[in-house]
Coordinates of C-alpha atoms in Angstrom, one line a residue:
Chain A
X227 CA 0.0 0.0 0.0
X228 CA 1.5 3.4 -1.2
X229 CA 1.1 6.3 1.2
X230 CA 1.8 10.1 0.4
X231 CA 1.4 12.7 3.3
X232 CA 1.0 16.1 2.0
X233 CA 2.4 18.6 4.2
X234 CA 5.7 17.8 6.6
X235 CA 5.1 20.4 9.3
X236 CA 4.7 20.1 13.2
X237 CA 2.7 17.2 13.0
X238 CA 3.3 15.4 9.5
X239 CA 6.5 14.8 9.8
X240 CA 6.4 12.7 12.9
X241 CA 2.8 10.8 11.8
X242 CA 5.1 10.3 8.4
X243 CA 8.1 8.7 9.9
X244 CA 5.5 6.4 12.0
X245 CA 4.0 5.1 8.7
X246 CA 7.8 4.3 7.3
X247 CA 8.4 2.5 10.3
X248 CA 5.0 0.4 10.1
X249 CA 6.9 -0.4 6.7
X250 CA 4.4 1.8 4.0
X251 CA 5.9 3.1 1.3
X252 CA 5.6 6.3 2.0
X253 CA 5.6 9.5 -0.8
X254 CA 6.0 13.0 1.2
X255 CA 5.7 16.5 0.0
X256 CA 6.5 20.0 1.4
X257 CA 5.8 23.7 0.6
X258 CA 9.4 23.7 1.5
X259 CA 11.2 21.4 0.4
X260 CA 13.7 20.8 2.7
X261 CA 11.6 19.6 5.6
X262 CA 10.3 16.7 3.5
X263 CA 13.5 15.4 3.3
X264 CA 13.6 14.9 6.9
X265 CA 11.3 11.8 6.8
X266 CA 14.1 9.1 6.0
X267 CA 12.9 6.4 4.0
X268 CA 10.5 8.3 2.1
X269 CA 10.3 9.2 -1.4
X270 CA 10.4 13.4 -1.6
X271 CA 8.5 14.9 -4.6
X272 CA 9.2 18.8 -5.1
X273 CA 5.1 18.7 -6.6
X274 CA 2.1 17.5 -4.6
X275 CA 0.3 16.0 -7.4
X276 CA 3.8 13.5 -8.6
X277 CA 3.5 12.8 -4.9
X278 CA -0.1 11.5 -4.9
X279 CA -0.3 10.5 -8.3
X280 CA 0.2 6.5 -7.6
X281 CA -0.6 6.7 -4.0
X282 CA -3.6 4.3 -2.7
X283 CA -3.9 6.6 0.3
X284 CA -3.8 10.4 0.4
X285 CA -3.0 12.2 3.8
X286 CA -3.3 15.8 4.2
X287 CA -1.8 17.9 7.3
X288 CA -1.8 21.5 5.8
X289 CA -2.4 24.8 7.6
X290 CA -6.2 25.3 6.5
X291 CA -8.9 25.1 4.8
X292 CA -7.5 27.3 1.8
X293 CA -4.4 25.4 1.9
X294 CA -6.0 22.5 1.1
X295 CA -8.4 23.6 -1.7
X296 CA -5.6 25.3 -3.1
X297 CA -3.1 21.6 -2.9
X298 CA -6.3 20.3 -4.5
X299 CA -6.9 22.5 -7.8
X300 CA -4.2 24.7 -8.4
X301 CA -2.0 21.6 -7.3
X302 CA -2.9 19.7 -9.6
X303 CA -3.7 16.8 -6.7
X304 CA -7.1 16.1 -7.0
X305 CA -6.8 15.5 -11.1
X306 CA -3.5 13.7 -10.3
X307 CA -5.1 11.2 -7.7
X308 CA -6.1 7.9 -9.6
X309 CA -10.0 6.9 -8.9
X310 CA -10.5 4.8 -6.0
X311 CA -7.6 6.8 -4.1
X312 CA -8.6 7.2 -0.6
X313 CA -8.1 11.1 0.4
X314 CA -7.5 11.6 4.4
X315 CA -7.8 15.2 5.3
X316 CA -6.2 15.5 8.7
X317 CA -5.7 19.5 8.6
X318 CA -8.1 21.1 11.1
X319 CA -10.4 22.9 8.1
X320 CA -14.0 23.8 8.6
X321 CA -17.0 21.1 8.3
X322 CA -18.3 23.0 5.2
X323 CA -14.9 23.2 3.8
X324 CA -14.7 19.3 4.4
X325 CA -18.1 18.7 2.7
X326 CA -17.1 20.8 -0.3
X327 CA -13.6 19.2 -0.8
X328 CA -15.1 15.6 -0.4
X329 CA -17.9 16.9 -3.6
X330 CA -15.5 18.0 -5.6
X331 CA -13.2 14.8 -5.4
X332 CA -16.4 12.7 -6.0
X333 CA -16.4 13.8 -9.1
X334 CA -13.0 12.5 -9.8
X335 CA -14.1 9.1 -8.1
X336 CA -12.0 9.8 -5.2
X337 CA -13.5 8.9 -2.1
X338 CA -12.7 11.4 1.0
X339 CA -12.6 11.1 5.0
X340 CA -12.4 14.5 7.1
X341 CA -10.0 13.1 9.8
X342 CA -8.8 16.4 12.1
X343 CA -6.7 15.1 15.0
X344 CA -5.8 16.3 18.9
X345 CA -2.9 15.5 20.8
X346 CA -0.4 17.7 19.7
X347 CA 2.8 16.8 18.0
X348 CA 3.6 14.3 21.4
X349 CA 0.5 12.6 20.5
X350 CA 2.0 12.7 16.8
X351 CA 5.4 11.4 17.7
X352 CA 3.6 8.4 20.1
X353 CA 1.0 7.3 17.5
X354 CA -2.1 8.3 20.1
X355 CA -3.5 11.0 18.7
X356 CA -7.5 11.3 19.2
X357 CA -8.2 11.2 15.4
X358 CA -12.4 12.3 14.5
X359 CA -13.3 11.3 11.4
X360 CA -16.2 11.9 9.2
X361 CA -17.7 10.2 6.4
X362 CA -18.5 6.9 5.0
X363 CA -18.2 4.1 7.5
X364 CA -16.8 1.8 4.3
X365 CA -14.2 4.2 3.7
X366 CA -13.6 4.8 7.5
X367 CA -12.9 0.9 7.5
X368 CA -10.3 1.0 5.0
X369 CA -8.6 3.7 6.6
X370 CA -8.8 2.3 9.7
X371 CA -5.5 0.1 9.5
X372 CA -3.2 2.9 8.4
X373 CA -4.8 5.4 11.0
X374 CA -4.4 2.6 13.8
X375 CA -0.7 3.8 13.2
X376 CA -1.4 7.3 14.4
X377 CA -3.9 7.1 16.9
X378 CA -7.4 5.9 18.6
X379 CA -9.4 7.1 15.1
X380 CA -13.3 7.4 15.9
X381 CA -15.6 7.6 13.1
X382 CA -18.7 10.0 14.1
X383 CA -20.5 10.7 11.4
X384 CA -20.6 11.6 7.5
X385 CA -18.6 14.2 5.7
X386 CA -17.6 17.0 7.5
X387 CA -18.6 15.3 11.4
X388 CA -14.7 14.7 11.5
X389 CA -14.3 18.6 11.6
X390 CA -17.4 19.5 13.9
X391 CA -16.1 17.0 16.6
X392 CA -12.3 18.7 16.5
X393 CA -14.4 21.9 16.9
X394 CA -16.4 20.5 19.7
X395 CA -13.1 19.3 21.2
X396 CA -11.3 23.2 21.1
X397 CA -15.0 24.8 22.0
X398 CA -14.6 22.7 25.5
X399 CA -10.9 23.0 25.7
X400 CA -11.0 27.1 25.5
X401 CA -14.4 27.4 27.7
X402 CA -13.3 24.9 30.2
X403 CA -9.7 27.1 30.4
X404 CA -12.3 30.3 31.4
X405 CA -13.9 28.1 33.9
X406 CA -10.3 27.6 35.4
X407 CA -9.2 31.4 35.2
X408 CA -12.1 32.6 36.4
X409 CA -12.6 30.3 39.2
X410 CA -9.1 30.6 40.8
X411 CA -9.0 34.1 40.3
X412 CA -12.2 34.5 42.0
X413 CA -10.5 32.2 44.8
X414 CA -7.0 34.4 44.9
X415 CA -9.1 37.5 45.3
X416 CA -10.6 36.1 48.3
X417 CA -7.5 35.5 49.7
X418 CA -7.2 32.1 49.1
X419 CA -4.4 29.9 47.6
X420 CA -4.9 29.0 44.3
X421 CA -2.5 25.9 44.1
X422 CA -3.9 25.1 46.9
X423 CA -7.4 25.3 45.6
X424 CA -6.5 23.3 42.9
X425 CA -5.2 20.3 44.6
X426 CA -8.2 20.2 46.2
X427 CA -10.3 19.9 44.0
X428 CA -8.5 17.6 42.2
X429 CA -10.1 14.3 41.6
X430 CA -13.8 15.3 42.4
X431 CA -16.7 16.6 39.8
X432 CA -14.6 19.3 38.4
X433 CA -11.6 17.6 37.4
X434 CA -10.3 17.9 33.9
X435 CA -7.2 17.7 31.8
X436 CA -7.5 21.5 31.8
X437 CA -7.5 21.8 35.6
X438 CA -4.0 19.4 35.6
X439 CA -2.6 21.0 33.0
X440 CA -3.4 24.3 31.9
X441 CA -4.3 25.1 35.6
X442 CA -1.2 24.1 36.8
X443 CA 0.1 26.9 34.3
X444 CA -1.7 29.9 35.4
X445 CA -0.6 28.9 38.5
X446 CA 3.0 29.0 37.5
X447 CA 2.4 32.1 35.4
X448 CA 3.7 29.7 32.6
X449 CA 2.5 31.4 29.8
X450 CA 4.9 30.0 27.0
X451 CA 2.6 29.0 23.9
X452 CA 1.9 25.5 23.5
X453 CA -0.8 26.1 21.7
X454 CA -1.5 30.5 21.0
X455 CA -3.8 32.6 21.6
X456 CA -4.4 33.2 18.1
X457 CA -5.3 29.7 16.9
X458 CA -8.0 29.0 20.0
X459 CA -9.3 32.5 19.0
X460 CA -9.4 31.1 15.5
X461 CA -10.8 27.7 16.5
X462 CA -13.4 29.8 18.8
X463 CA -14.3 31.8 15.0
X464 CA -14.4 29.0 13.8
X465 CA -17.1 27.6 15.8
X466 CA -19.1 30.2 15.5
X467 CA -19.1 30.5 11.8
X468 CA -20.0 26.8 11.8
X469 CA -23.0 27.7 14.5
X470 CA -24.0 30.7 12.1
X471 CA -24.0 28.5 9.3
X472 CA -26.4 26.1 10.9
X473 CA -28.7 28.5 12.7
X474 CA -27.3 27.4 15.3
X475 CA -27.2 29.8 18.4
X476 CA -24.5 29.5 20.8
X477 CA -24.7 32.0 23.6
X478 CA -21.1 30.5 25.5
X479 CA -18.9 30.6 22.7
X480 CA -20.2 33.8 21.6
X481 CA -19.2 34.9 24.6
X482 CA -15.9 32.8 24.9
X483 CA -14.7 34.2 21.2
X484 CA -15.0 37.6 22.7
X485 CA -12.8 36.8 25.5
X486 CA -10.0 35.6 23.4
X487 CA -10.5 38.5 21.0
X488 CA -10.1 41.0 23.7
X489 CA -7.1 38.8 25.2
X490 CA -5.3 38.8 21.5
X491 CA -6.2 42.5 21.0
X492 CA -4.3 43.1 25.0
X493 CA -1.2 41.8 24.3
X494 CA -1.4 38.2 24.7
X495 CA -1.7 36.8 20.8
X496 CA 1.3 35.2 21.0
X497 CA 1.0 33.3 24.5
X498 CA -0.4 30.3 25.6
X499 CA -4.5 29.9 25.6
X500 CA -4.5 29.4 29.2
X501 CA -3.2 33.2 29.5
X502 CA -6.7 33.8 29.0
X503 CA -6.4 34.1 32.7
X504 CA -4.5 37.2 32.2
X505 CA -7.1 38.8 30.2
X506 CA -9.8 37.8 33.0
X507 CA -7.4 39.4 35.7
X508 CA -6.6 42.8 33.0
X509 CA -10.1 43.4 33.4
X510 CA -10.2 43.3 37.2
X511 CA -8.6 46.5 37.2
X512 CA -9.9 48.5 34.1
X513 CA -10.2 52.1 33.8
X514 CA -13.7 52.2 34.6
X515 CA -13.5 50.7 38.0
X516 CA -10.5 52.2 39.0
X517 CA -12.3 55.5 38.3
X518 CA -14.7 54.5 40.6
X519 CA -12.9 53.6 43.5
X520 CA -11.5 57.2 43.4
Chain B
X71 CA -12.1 12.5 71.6
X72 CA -15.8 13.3 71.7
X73 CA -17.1 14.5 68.2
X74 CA -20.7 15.9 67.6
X75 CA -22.3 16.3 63.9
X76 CA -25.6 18.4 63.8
X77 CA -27.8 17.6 60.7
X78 CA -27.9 13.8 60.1
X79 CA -29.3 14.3 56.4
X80 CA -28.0 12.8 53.4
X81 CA -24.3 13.7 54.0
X82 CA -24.5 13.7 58.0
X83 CA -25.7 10.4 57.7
X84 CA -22.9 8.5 56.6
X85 CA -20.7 10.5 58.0
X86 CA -21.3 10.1 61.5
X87 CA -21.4 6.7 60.8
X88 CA -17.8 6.4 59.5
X89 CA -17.0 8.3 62.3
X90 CA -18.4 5.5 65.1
X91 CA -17.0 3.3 63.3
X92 CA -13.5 5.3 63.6
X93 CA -13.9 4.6 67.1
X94 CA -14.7 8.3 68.4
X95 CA -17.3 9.2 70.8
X96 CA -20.4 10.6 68.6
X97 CA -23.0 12.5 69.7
X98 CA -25.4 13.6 67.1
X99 CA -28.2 16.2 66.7
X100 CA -31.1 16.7 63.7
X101 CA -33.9 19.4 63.8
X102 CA -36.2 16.2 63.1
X103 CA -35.1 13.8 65.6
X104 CA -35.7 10.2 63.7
X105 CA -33.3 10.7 61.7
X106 CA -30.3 11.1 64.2
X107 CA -31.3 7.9 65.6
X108 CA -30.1 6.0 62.4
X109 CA -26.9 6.9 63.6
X110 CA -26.0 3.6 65.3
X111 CA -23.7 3.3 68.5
X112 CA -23.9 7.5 68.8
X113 CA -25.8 9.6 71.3
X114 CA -29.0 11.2 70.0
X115 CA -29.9 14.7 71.7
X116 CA -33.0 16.6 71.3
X117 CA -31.1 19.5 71.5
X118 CA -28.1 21.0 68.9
X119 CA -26.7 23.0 72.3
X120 CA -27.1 19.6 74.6
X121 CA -25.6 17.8 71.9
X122 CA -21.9 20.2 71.3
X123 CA -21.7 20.6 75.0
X124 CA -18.9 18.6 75.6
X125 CA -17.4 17.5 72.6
X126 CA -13.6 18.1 71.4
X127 CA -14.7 18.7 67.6
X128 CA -18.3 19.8 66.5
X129 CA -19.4 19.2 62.8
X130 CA -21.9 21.1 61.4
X131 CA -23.9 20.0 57.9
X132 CA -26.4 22.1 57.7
X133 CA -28.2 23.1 55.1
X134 CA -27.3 27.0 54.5
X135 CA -25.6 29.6 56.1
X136 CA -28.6 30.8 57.4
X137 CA -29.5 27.9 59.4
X138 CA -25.9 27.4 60.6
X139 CA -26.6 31.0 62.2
X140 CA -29.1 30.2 63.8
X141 CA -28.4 26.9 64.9
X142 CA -24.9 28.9 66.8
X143 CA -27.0 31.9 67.8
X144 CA -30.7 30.7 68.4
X145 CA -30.0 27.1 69.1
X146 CA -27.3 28.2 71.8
X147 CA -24.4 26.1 70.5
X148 CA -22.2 28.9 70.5
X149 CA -22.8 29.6 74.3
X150 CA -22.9 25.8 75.1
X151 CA -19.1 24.7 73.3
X152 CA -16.2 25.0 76.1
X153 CA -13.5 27.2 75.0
X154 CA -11.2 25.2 73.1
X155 CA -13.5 23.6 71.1
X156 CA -13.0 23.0 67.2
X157 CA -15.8 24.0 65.3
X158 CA -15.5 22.3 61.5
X159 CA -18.5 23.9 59.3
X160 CA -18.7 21.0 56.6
X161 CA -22.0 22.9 55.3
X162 CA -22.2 25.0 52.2
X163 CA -22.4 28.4 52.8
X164 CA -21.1 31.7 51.7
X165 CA -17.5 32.2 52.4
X166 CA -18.1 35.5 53.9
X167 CA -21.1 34.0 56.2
X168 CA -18.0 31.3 57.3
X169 CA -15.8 34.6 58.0
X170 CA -18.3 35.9 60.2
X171 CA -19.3 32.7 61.9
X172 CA -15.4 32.6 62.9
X173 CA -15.5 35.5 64.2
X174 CA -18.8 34.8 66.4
X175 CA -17.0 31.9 67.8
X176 CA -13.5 33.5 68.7
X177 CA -15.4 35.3 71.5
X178 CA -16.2 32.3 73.2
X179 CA -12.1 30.9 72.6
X180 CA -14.0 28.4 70.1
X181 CA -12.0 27.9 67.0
X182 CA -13.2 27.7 63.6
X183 CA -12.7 25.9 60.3
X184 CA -15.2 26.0 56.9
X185 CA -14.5 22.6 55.4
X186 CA -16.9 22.2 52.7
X187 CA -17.1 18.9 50.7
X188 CA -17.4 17.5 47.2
X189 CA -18.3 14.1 46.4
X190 CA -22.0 13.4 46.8
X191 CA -23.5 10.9 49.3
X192 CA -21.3 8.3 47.6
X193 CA -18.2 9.8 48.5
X194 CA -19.4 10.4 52.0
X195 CA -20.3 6.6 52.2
X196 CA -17.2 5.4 50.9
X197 CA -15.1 8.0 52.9
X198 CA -13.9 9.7 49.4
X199 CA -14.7 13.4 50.1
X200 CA -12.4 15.6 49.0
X201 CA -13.0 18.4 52.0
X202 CA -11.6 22.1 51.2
X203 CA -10.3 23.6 54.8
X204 CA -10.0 27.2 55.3
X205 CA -8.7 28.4 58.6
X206 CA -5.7 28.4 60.7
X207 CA -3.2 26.0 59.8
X208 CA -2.9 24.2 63.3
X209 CA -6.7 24.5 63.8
X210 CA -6.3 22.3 60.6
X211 CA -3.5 19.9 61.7
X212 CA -5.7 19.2 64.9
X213 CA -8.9 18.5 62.8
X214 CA -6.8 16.5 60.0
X215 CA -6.9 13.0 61.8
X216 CA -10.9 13.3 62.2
X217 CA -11.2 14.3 58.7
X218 CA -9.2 11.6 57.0
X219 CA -11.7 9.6 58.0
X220 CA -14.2 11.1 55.6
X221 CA -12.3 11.8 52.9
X222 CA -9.0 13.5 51.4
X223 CA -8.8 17.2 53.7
X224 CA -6.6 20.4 51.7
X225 CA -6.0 23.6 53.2
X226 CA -6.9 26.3 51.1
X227 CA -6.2 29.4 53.2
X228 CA -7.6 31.5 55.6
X229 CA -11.0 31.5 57.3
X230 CA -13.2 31.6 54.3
X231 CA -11.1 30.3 51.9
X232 CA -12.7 26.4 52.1
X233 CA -16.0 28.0 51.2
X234 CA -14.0 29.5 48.2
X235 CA -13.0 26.9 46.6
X236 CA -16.2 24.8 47.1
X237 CA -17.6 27.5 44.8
X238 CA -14.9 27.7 42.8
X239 CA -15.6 23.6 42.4
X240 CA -19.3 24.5 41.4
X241 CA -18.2 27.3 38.7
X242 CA -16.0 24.8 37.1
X243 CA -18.5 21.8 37.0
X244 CA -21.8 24.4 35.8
X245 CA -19.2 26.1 33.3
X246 CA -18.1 23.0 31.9
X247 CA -21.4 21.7 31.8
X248 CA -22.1 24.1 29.6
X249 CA -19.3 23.8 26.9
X250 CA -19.8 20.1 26.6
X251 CA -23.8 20.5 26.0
X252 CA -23.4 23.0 23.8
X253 CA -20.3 21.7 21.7
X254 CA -22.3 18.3 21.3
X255 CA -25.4 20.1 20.5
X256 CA -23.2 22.0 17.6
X257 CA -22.5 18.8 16.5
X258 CA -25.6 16.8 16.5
X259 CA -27.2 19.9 14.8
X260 CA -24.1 19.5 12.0
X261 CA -25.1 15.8 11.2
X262 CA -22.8 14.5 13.6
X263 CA -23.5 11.5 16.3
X264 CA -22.9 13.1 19.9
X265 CA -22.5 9.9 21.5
X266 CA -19.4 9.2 19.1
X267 CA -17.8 12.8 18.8
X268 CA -17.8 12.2 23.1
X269 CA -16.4 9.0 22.5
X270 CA -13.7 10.2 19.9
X271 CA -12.8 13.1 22.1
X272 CA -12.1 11.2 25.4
X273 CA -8.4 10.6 26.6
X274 CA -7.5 14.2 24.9
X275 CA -7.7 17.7 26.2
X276 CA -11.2 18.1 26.4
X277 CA -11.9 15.3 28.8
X278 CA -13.3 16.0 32.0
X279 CA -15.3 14.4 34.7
X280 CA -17.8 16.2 33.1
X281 CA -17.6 15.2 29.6
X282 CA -17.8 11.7 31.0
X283 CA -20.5 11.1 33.5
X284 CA -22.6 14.5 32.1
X285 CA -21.9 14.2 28.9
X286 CA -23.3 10.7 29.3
X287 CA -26.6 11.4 31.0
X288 CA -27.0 14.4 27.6
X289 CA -26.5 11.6 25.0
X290 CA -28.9 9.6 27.5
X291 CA -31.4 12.3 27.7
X292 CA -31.0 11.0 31.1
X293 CA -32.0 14.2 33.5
X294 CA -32.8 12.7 36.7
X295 CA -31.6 14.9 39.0
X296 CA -28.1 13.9 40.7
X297 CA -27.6 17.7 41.5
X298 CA -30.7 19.5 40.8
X299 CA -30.9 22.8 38.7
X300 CA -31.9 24.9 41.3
X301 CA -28.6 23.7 43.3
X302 CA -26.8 24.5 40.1
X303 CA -28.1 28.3 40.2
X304 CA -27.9 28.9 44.0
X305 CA -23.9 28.0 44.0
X306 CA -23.9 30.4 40.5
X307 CA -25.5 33.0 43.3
X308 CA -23.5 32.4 45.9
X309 CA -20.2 32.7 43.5
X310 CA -21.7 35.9 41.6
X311 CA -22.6 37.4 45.4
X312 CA -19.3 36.3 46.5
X313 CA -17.5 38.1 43.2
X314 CA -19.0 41.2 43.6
X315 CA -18.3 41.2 47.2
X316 CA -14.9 41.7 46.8
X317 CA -15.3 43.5 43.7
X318 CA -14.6 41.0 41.1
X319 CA -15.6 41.1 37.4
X320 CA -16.6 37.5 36.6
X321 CA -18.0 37.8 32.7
X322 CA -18.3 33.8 32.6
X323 CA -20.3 33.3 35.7
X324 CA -22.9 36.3 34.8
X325 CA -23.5 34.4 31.8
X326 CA -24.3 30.9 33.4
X327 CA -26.2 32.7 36.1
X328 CA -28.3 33.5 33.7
X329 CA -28.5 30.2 31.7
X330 CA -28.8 28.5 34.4
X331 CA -31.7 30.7 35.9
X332 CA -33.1 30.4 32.6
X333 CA -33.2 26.7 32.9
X334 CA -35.0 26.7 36.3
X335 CA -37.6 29.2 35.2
X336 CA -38.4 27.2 31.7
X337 CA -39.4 23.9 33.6
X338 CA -36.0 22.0 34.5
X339 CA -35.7 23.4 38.2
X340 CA -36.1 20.5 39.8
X341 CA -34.3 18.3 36.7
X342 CA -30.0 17.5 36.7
X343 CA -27.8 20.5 36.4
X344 CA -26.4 18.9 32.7
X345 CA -30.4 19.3 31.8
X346 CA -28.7 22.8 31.1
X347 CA -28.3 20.8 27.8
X348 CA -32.3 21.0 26.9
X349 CA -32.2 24.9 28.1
X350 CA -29.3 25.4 25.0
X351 CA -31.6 23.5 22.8
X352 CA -34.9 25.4 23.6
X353 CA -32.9 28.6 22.6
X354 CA -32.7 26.9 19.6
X355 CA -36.3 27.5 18.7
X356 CA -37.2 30.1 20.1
X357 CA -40.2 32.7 18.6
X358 CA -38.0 34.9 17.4
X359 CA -35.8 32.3 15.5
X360 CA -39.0 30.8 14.0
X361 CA -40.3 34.4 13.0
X362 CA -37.5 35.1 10.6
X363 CA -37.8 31.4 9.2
X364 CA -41.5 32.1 8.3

């Protein structure tokens, strides 16, 4: 079975080098060049469609949604792929994005999965990344034994539901980060101590990955960007589009993209999400109430 | 050491039992007196002040601050503890009601500690609480061994500062009930299956306690209440009251304040707090919506 992964970045170039090793042959391609060659054992093409032109299985990681429509037509890959090629879009795009790309490669009898992923590029490296993925169940089944490679892959519904469920995933990661900040901030102002308050809590009802690990970093003032500002504003956008698109109201993450607006738009684009605790504590002390303490 | 717990209820309960059991001395004390009498091997009094005459350590778990007032001031208990006594308010109440109810007792040399607890009637069984102390730290240490017998005991900080972080427990689990009905519901109304975009997302950032016993009771439509709505938007109170108390801006918990009174006044008051799931989905159709479909 020939593999191609489009897109050797943060994350593709470790999922690539696990597919060598599970002894694929693996075809890889790069905006840049050079970072393609890093995947040893590969075959390197310097165009994406010679890369995915005999490949049974096509794997895209590429920054978004425009990235891929563009790898698609102006790339030449979705002409180049052979009918019956299996396309596995694993770049966080949006769902309608996902439903349009999998219409247009129907028409070239290429079948397409929407298959966003979360874990970061530990998960990446490690092979357990939570992978979502939308669209047929048959096709979901052939993927399945390459994917079993990367992660725990979940199929949840038809085109585009791959997309939706990463959104669902970053819509609880960035609300449930407020919860935090806003909680143990509400705590230190009382005079308590947060890290306290946290270990306490630990374990019961309101336990999360979030309270272990992005809580622990607001209580270290570790703001160093594992994953910015800018993207869980994006992700939060996102969302909402998504909810616009549908009809869909959605009064917290309405809310929520405000928040990471305003905490992009203070200084904080470039920092870790969790700093949306800084944004929460800017606003303890705004202009307005310091006026009226006066 | 002779311990007394006034209000054998649901919590009380089992904890006085664990604490016979312990091996203490337990006198115990209900405003209906059947109930205490359930407490096997303790002494039942007819009267809160009879009852924390002459213990070491008096539990309170009572139902509100209000009734922990009066049960001190009315009910005589203040006047009626020997000076020395530790008073451990396992109750609910507001952290500055615990503040003042410290102060009330330092006048009769009775020292105080708010220890609020998380867990459920389970926990209490099963002697898994985890129990948030605020107070002074060797008020604490002398409490710790009677504590450890119903669950796992933190600091937090000073007299208050238990009560804190109980509601900084209940932000977290309302708040996060929120993103994870609302993320699903994004999904479901994208085409998506709910129960497998919960599944898929497991094991990665977005996993909570919450994601995994709520979320299960949403894809259940199972709203029998565990913690009932109206719970739900008393803590939200307590937290806002508590916020703008010390003058703190909490955007988040305005927002589910009003959700969740929302909720309670459309017909879920008395269903589970994650029936805040239905409220997001009323919204969904409301007159307005269907006006501009027409």
């Amino acid at each position: 079975m020939k593999i191609t992964v489009l897109g050797i970045g943060m994350m593709g170039l470790p999922m690539a080098r696990r597919l060598v090793v599970a002894g694929y042959e693996v075809h890889v391609w790069n905006r840049t060049p050079e970072k393609a060659k890093a995947v040893e054992g590969a075959h390197v093409h310097t165009s994406a469609a010679d890369a995915a032109r005999h490949a049974d299985l096509v794997i895209a990681l590429l920054a978004d949604g425009e990235a891929v429509l563009s790898t698609l037509t102006d790339g030449g890959v979705a002409k180049a792929m052979r009918p019956g090629t299996l396309w596995v879009d694993m770049s966080s795009i949006r769902p309608a994005q996902a439903q349009a790309h999998a219409e247009l490669l129907a028409q070239q009898n290429v079948r397409a999965l929407d298959a966003p992923v979360s874990g970061g590029t530990v998960g990446a490296e490690q092979g357990s990344l939570a992978i979502m993925v939308g669209g047929e169940p048959a096709d979901f089944e052939r993927a399945a034994p390459v994917l079993a490679h990367l992660g725990r892959a979940t199929w949840v519904g038809p085109s585009g539901s791959g997309q939706l469920a990463k959104l669902a995933n970053q819509m609880i990661v960035g609300i449930t980060i407020g919860a935090v900040a806003e909680a143990l901030l509400l705590c230190q102002q009382g005079g308590a101590d947060m890290a306290r308050v946290r270990q306490a809590i630990s374990g019961g009802f309101a336990d999360s990955r979030i309270l272990q690990l992005h809580g622990q970093r607001m209580i270290d003032q570790d703001f160093a960007p594992r994953a910015r500002m800018t993207v869980q504003l994006k992700d939060m956008r996102n969302a909402l589009a998504t909810a616009q698109a549908l009809g869909f109201s959605a009064p917290i993450t309405t809310l929520f993209e405000s928040l990471y607006a305003s905490a992009a738009a203070n200084g904080l684009a470039d920092a870790d999400h969790s700093a949306l605790m800084l944004e929460l504590q800017r606003r303890q002390t705004s202009p307005a109430d310091q006026h009226r303490q006066l």
